[in-house]
Every structure is written in structure tokens, then in C-alpha cells.
XYZ file of C-alpha atoms in Angstrom:
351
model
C 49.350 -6.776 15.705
C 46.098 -7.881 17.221
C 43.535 -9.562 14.616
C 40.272 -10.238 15.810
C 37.590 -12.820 14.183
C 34.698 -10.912 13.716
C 31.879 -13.038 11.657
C 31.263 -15.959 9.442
C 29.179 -15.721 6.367
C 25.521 -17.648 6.668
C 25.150 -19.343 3.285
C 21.655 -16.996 1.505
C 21.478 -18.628 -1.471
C 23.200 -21.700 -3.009
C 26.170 -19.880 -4.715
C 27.213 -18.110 -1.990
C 30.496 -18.456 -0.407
C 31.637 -18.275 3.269
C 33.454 -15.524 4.206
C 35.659 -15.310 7.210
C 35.988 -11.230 8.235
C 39.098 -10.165 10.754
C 39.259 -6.583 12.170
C 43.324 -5.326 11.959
C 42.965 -2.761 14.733
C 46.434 -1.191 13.715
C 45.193 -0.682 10.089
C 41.732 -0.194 10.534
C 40.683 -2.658 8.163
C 38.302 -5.553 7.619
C 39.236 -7.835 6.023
C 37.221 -11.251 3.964
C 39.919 -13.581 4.068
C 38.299 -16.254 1.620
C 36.895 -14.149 -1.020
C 39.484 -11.411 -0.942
C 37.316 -8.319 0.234
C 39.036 -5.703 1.793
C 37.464 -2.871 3.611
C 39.120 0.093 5.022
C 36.885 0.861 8.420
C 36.921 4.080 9.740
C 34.978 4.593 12.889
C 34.405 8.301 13.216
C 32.816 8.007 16.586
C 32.043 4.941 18.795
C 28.994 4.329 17.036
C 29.952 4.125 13.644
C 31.322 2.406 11.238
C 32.382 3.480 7.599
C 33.723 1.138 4.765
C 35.336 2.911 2.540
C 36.724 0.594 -1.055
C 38.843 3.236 -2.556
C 40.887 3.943 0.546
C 41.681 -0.031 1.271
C 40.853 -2.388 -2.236
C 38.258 -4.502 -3.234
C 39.139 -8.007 -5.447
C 37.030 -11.307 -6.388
C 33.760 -12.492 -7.889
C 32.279 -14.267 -5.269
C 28.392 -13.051 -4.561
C 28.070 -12.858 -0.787
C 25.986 -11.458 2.044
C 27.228 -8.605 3.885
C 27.301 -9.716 7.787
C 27.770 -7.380 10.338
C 25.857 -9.274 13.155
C 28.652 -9.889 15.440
C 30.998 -6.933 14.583
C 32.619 -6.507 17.947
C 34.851 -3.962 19.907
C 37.788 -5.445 21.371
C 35.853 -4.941 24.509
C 33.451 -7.418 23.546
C 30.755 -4.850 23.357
C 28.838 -3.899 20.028
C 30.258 -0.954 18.750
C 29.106 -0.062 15.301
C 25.502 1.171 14.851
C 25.723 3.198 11.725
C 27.490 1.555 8.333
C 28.189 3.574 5.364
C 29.693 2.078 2.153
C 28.675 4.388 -0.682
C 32.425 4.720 -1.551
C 32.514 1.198 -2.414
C 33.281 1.021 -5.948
C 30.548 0.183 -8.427
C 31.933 -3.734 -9.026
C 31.967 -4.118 -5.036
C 28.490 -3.179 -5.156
C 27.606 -6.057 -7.554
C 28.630 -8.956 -5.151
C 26.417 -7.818 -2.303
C 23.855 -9.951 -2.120
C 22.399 -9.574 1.462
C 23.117 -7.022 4.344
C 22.742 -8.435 7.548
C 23.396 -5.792 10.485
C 20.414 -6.258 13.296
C 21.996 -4.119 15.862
C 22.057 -0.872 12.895
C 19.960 2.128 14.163
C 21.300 4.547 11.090
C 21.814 4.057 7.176
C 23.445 6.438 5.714
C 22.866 8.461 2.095
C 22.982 6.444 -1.458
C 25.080 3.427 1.263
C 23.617 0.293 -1.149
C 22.936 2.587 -4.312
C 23.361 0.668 -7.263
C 23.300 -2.818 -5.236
C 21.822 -4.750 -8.026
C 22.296 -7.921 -6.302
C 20.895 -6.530 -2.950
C 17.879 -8.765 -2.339
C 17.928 -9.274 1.600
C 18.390 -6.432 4.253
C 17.848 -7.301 8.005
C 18.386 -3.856 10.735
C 15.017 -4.725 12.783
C 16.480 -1.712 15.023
C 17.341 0.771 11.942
C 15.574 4.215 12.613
C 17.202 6.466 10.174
C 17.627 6.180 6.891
C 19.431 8.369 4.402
C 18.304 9.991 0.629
C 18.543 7.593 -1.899
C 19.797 4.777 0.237
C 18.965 1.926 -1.878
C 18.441 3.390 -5.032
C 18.289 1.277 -8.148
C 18.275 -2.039 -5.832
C 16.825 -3.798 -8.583
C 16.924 -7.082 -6.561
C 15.533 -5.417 -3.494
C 12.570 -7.936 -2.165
C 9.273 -6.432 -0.415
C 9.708 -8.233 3.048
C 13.197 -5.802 2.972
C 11.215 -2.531 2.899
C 8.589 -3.430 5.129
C 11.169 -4.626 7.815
C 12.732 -1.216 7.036
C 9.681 0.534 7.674
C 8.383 -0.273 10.729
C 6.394 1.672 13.326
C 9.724 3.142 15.334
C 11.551 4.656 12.192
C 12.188 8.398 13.105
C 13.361 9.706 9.863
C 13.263 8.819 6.088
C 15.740 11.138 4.036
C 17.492 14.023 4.717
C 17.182 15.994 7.920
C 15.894 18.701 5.196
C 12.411 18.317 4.431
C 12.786 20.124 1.042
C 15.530 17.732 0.204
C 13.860 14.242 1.367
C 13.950 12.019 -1.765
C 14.338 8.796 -3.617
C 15.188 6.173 -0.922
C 13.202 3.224 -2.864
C 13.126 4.487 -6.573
C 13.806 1.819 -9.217
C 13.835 -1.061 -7.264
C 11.930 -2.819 -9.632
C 11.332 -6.290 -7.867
C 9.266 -4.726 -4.715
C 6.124 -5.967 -5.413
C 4.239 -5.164 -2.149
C 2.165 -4.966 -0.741
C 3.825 -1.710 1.038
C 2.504 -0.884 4.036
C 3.336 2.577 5.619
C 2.884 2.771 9.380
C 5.427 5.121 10.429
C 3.815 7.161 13.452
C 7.044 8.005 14.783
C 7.958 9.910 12.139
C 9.994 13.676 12.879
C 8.857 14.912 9.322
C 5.742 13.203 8.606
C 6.456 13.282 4.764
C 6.351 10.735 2.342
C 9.492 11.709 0.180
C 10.123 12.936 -3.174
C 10.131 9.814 -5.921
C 10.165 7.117 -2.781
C 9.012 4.507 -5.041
C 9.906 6.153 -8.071
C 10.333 3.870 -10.997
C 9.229 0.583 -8.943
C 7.605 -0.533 -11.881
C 6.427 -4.078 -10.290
C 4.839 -2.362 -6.936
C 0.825 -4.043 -7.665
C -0.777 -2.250 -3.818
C 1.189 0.151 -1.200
C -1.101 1.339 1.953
C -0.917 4.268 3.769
C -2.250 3.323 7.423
C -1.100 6.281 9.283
C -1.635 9.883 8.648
C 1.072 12.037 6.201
C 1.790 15.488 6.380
C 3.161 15.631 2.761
C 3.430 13.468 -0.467
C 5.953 15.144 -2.320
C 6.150 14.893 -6.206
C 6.842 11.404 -7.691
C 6.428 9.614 -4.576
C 4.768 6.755 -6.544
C 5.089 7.357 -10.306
C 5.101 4.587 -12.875
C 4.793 1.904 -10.264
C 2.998 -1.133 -11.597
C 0.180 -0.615 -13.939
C -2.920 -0.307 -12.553
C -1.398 -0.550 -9.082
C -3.454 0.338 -6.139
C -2.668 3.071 -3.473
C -5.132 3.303 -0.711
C -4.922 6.414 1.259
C -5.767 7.569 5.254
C -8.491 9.564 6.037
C -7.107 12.964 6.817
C -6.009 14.619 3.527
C -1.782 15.728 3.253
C -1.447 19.751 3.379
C 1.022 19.309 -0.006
C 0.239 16.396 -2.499
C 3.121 16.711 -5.103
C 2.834 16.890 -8.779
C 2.619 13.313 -10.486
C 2.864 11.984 -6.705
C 0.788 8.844 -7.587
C 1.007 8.734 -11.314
C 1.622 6.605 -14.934
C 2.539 7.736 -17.987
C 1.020 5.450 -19.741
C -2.362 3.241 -19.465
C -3.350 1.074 -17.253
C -3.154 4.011 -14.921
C -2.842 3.767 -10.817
C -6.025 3.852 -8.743
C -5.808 5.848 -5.746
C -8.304 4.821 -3.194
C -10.325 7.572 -0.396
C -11.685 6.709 2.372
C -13.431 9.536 3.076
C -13.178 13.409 2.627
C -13.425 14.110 -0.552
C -13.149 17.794 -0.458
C -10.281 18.249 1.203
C -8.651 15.005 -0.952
C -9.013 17.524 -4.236
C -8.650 20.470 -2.885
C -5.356 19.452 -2.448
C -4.979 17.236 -5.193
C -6.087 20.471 -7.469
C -3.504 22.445 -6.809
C -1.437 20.357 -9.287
C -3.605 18.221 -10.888
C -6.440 18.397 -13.249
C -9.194 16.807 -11.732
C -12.140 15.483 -14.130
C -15.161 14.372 -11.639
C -16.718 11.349 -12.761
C -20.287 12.915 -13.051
C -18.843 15.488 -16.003
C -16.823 12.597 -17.601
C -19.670 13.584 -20.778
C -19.509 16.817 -20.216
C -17.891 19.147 -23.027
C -18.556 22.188 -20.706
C -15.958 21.208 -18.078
C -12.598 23.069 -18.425
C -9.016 22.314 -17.057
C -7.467 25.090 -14.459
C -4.228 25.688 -16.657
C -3.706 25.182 -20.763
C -2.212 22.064 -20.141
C -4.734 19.519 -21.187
C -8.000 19.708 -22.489
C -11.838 18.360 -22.100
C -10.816 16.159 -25.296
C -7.312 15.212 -24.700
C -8.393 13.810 -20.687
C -11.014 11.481 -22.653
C -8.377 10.216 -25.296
C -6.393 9.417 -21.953
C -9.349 7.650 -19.757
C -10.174 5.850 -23.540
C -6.438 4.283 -23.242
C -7.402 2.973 -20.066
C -9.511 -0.355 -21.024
C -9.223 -1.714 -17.893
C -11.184 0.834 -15.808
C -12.981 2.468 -18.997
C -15.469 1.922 -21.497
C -15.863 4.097 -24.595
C -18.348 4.573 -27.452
C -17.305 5.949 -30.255
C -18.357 7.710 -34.196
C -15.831 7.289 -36.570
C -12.415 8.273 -34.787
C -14.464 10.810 -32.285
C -15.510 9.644 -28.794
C -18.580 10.040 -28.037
C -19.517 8.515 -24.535
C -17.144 7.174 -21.871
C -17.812 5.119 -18.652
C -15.934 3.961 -15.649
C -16.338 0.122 -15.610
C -15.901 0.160 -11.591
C -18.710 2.158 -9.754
C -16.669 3.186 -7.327
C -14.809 5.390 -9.044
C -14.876 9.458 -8.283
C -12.863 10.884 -10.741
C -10.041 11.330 -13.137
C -7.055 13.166 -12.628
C -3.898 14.476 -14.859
C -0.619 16.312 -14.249
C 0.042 18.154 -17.416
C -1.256 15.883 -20.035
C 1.509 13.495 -19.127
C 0.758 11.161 -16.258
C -2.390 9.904 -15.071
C -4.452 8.657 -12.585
C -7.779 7.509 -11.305
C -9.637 8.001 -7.556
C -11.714 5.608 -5.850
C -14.082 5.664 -2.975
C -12.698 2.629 -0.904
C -14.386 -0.690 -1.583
C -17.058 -1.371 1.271
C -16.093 -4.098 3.019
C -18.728 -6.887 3.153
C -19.470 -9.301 6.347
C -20.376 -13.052 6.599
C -22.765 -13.885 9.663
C -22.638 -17.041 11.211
C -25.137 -19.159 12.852
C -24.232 -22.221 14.338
């Protein structure tokens, strides 16, 4: 039997221990010989790797990074693109601290769900990532997604558009700022609940043009988060896509094109234009709100709104920032406001 040393453990964080990792060939397993990890591998193809922890066994306590850097073939060529370990079982899951892999170009579906220890992942090459990859990565740090996302990613979710969803949701130390350059994109879309439940995310920017926002793409992220939009307006924006359910809401911010912004936003939305916010004569689309029940929501708001009142009944409310455009609902449940973008301002020097 042929063992060969495949990778040492770089030391993350102070508690971490090294790991020394041997590939048995004959068994097709990996093995951590100092903190008693055992992975069966099965390579389905010559590009990928799958770790299964029911198949082979997992033991120990120690919290480690995952380190697939210099995973070799025994022809001294890298072999394994694509790493899947959703069978790990849930206790393996709770040791993984990092995930290291930088020659990776595919992650498959729900592979770190439930990694609540998952703070670091490095695949600068990744270009595919699966539905629900890193769900509930509670640990999950900003600088991690925005390596993920970078400008050569093909494809985020399922090859079904329909079925795209929840790669990010409830990761709830992303902070951001997010930024979402993805022109290479095959589907264009930002999935359904993304950053669902990412309840610290303050500011995520959209930089390059989306064909969709499905439905819960960014509900309850931080309150009073900021989501700044492209130009060109999505052909679907989902219900409670950029959404709280409770005060202070989100702010989504236009940089133009208002029309076709609610147009589409209207289709699921109620949308309460600023210039009627004192208007009783302005009625909802569908019974599911009311005039008086969207100004009891903008009151909750104290942040972005003023509000005059006699006795319990509200009589006048104001947006404290000017550049606000409107208020908008999804079914008396979640909220949100719109902004025109903030002009940006210019210093002149003379020297």
C-alpha cells in the first residue's frame, strides 16, 4: 500500500491544531493523522473530489482549517477541482474552521451547510457554486463572499433558474460591504433568499446589471441597511426581495429610472410615492394593506421618519432624508424605503 503526504495544516487562529493528511490510494481515503479525521474520497471523475463522513468516520474535537492546497495525484499533477462534503456529519461540520482549496473551480450544493465555525474560504479560481452552499455559516466573514464573488464566476445556484436559491442566507457575521460584479454570469439572476437572514449585512452594491432579483434575496438583513442598485431596472423583482419585517427598514438606493424601477417593483409591492405620503386618497393595488396601516409602518421607522400626531391618530408624516422617493410594502409584512442616490460632491484644488 502506497500512502502519499498530501498537506500540512497552516495554523488560522491560535487554537488550531496541525494536521498531517495522507491519501491511501487502495482505500480511497484521506486521512488527518493528528486529529483523527477520516475522509472517505471518492473521485467520480479526474476532476473531482468527494468526502463523504458516513462512508469512512469522523472522530476528535480539534477546530481546524480544511486544506486542500496541495492535494496531489500520484502523478504529481493537481487533480481535484470540485470538493463536496455535504455528507459530512453535522459534528464534522463544527470543527471546520477554514477551507483552503485555491485551485477549486466548482462547489457543490449545501457542501459547508451548517459550518458554524466556517469563517475563512479561499478558491480565488471557484466559478460555480451550488444552492445553499454555505447556508447558516454563521461565522462566515465578508472578505469570504467577496473573494467568492468575483468578476469570472459563471454560475450561482442551480443550473435551474427557477430553483436558484439561498447560497448566503443566515450567515449572520457578513457585514459587507457586498459588492456584486458578476458580468460573467450564465443566468444573470440574483437568487432566491441569497442573503436571506444575514441580519448584520449594514451596505451590499449591485455594480453590474441583473436580469432578476428573485424573492427574499435580501430580507431582514441589517436594519436600516443600504442596497444601492444599477441603472437598468431587473425584468422580475421578487416579493420581499429587499425587505424587513420590522423598523428600521432597508433603503434601497436608484440611480436613475424611476419608472421602470416601480413598474417592476409594483407588480409585488405596494408602492406609496413620497409626494402622497399625506394623502388619504391614495389606495393600495390589492386588500393587503391600507392608506392607514403603510403610515403606522413609515411612523415605526424613526430613523428615516418624522410624524405628527392628535391623540393616537397620525396626522402628518415626513421623510427626514430628502432624498427619499417612496415607500414600499409586500403585504403589510415587510418593508422598505427607495432613495434617489446621494449626489456625489467634489473638492477643487488650487495649488
Amino acid at each position: 500500500m502506497k500512502k502519499l503526504s498530501l498537506v500540512s495544516f497552516a495554523i488560522f487562529v491560535s487554537f488550531c491544531v496541525y494536521g498531517k493528511f495522507t491519501y491511501d490510494p487502495s482505500k480511497g481515503t484521506i486521512v488527518d493523522e493528528v486529529n483523527g479525521w477520516t475522509f472517505k474520497a471518492v473521485c467520480k471523475n479526474t476532476d473531482e473530489l468527494t468526502l463523504l463522513g458516513k462512508d469512512g468516520s469522523f472522530s476528535g474535537a480539534a477546530e481546524c482549517p480544511l486544506d486542500l492546497s496541495e492535494i496531489y495525484s500520484v502523478d504529481g499533477k493537481t487533480r481535484y477541482r470540485a470538493v463536496d462534503i455535504r455528507s459530512l456529519p453535522a459534528a464534522a461540520k463544527t470543527y471546520i474552521t477554514a477551507f483552503i482549496a485555491p485551485e477549486l473551480t466548482d462547489i457543490s450544493e449545501a457542501t459547508f451547510m451548517g459550518c458554524s465555525k466556517l469563517s475563512t474560504v479561499s478558491s480565488p479560481k471557484v466559478l460555480r457554486i451550488g444552492n445553499q452552499a454555505f447556508q447558516s455559516c454563521t461565522a462566515l466573514s465578508t472578505e469570504s463572499v467577496n473573494g467568492l464573488l468575483h468578476s469570472a464566476v459563471k454560475r450561482l445556484g442551480s443550473n435551474d433558474i427557477a430553483n436558484q436559491k439561498s447560497l448566503f442566507a443566515f450567515c449572520t457575521a457578513i457585514k459587507g460591504p457586498i459588492s456584486w460584479n458578476l458580468p460573467s454570469l450564465t443566468t444573470n439572476v440574483v437568487a432566491e433568499s441569497m442573503f436571506n437572514g444575514c441580519s448584520a449585512l449594514e451596505e451590499v452594491r449591485i455594480l453590474s446589471d441583473v436580469a432578476e432579483i428573485k424573492s427574499a434575496a435580501f430580507k431582514n438583513i441589517a436594519p436600516g441597511a443600504s442596497v444601492y442598485m444599477p441603472l437598468a431596472a431587473p425584468a422580475v423583482f421578487g416579493g420581499n426581495a429587499v425587505c424587513r419585517e420590522s423598523a428600521p427598514y432597508p433603503k434601497i438606493y436608484l440611480k436613475g429610472n424611476y419608472d421602470a424601477w416601480f413598474k417592476v417593483i409594483g407588480v409585488s409591492h405596494q408602492i406609496l410615492p413620497k409626494e402622497r405620503f399625506n394623502d388619504a386618497t391614495w389606495t393600495p393595488t390589492t386588500t393587503t394593506t391600507t392608506y392607514a396601516k403603510m403610515r403606522v409602518r413609515m411612523s415605526a421607522d424613526t430613523e428615516m421618519c418624522t410624524t405628527m400626531k392628535t391623540g393616537n391618530t397620525i396626522t402628518e408624516v415626513a421623510a427626514k432624508d430628502k432624498n427619499v422617493i417612496a415607500f414600499v410594502a409586500f403585504n403589510d409584512a415587510s418593508f422598505c424605503w427607495v432613495l434617489k442616490m446621494p449626489e456625489q460632491g467634489f473638492r477643487v484644488i488650487v495649488r
